[in-house]
C-alpha positions in Angstrom: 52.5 -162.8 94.5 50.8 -164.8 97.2 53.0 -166.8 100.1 53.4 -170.6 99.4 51.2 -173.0 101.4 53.2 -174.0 104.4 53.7 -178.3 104.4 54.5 -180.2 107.1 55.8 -183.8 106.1 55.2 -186.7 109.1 56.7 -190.0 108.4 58.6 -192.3 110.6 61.2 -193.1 107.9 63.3 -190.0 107.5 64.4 -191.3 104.0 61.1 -191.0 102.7 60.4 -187.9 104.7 63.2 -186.4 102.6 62.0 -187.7 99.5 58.8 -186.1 99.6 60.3 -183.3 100.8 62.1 -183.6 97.6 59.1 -183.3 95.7 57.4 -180.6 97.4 60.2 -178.1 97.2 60.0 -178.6 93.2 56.8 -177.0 93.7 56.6 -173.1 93.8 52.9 -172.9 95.4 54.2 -174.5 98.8 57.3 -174.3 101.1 58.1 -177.2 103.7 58.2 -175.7 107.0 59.0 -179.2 109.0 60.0 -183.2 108.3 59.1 -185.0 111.7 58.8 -188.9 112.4 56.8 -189.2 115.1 53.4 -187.8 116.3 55.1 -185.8 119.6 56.6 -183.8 116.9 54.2 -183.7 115.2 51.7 -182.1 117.4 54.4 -179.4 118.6 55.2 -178.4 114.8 52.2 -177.7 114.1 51.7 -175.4 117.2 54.6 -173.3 116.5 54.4 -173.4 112.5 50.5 -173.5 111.7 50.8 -175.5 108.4 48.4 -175.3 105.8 48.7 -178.6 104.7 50.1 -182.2 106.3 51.4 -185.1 104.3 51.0 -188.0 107.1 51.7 -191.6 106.9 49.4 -194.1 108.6 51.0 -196.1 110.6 53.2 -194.4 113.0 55.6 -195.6 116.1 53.2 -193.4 118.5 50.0 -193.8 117.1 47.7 -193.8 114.3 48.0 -191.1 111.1 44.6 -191.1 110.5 43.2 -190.4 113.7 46.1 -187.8 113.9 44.6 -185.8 110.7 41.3 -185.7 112.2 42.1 -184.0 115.8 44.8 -181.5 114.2 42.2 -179.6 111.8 44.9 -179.3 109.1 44.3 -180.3 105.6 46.4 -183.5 105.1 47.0 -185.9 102.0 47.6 -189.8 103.7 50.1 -191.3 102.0 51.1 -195.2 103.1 51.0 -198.5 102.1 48.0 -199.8 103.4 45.8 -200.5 100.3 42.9 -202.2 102.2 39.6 -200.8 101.9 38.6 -200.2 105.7 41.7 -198.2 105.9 41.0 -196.1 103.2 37.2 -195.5 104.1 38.4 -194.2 107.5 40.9 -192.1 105.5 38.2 -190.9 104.0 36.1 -190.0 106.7 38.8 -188.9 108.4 38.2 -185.5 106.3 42.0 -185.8 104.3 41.9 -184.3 100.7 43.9 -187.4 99.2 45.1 -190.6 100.1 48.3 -191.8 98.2 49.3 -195.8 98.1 53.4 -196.0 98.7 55.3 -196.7 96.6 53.9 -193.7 94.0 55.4 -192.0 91.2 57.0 -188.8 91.7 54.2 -186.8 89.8 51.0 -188.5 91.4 52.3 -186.0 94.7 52.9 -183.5 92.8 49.5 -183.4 90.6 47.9 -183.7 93.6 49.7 -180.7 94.8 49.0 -178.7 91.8 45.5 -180.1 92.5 45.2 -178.7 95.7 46.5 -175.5 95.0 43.6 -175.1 92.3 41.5 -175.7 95.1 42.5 -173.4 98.1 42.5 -170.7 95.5 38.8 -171.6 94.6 37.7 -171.8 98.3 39.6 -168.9 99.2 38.2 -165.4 101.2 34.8 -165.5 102.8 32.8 -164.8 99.5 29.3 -166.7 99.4 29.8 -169.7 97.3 27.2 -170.9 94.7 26.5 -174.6 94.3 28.9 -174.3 91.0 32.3 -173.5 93.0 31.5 -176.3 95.4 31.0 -178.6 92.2 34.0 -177.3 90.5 36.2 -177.6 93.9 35.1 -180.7 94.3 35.7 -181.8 91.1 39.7 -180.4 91.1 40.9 -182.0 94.3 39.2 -185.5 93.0 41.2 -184.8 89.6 37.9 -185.1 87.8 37.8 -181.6 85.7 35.0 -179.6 85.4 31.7 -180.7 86.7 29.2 -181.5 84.0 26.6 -179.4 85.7 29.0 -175.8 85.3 27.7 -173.6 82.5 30.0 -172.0 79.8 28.4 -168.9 80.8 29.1 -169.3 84.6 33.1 -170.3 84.2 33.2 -166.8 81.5 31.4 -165.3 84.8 34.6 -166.5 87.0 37.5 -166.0 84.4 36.1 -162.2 84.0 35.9 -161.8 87.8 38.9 -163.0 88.0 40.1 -160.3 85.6 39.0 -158.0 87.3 40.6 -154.3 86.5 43.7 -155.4 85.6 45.3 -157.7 83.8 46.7 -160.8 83.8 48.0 -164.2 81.6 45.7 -167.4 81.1 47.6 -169.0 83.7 47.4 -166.6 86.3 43.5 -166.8 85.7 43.6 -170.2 85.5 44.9 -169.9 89.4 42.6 -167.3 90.3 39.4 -169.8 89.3 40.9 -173.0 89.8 41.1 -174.1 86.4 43.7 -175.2 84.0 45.3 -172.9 82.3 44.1 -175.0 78.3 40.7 -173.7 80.2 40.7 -170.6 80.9 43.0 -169.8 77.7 40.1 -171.0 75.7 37.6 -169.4 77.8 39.8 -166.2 77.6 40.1 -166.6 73.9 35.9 -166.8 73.4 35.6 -163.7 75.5 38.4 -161.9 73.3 36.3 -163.0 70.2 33.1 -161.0 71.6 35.4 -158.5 72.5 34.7 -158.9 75.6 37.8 -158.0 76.6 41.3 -157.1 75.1 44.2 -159.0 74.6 48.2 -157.4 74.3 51.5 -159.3 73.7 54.1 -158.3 76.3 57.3 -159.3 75.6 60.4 -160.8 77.8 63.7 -160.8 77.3 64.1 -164.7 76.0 60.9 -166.8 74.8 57.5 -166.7 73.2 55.4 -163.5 74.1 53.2 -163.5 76.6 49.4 -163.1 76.2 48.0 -160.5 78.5 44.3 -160.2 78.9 42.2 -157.6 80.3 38.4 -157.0 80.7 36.9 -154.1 78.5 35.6 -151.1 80.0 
């Protein structure tokens, strides 16, 4: 099991701070590490904790959020009220992997979460990328779905990499690719057809059986 992503929440209004605090802890990929209000703190958690990712607002009583995401080198999701569209250009630039408009409902954070997650996993190791995993990570943190231009034959190519030699559920290789896990079930489900690879039920103690997938040798 990998380690959650480490979050570091900065907004000057601790109730908010705590509510999206709130939202991330219902999310098993990621862990809060710290909830600061101003920039100073800021700068110093981020020395001591190394976050992986920073939700920031904009306008803060020390300085500017935006600017803030650009010199720390952390991915960050903006999240504030300003709705105008020189602010969210510079957000833009600014190289932040989402931009939330306050107020937001409770599951816009945490798609983009589960959004995110797809994507680190995609991007992860120093593997050589082909122009169809920049396409496809692109395409997951914009919360677009698969890029028109990916093949059938090159997503079978990632869910049987992803494989591997063991085995594991839909869901897990849904992680692995960064895909959902309706894709790579049906993906996985195609592949069983050709026999490509082999399927087992293992069941739990309470609930549906689990499918189990594993590439044929």
């Amino acid at each position: 099991m990998t380690d959650p992503l480490r979050v570091l929440i900065l907004d000057d209004d601790f109730r908010v701070g705590q509510l999206h605090q709130g939202i991330v802890d219902e999310h098993p990929g990621f862990t809060v590490t710290d909830t600061v209000r101003s920039l100073a703190e800021a700068r110093d958690s981020i020395r001591s904790s190394r976050p992986d990712l920073l939700l920031a607002d904009v306008f803060l009583p020390d300085g500017d959020g935006i600017a803030f995401v650009r010199e720390s080198g952390v991915d960050a999701i903006l999240i504030s009220a300003a709705d105008d569209a020189p602010t969210v250009r510079r957000a833009l630039r600014s190289g932040t992997v989402g931009y939330l408009r306050k107020p937001f409902e409770r599951r816009a954070l945490s798609g983009l979460l589960d959004r995110y997650v797809r994507y680190r996993n995609l991007l992860a190791g120093d593997r050589a990328l082909r122009q169809e995993d920049v396409d496809r990570a692109l395409a997951i943190l914009h919360g677009a779905g698969e890029p028109v231009s990916l093949s059938r034959s090159a997503t079978e190519q990632l869910v049987l990499a992803a494989l591997g030699d063991g085995e594991a559920s839909a869901a897990e290789v849904g992680e692995r690719v960064g895909i959902s896990r309706a894709t790579a079930q049906r993906h996985l489900a195609a592949l069983a057809a050709r026999t490509v690879v082999k399927v087992r039920l293992r069941y739990g103690a309470t609930g549906r059986p689990e499918h189990r997938y594993a590439a044929r040798t």
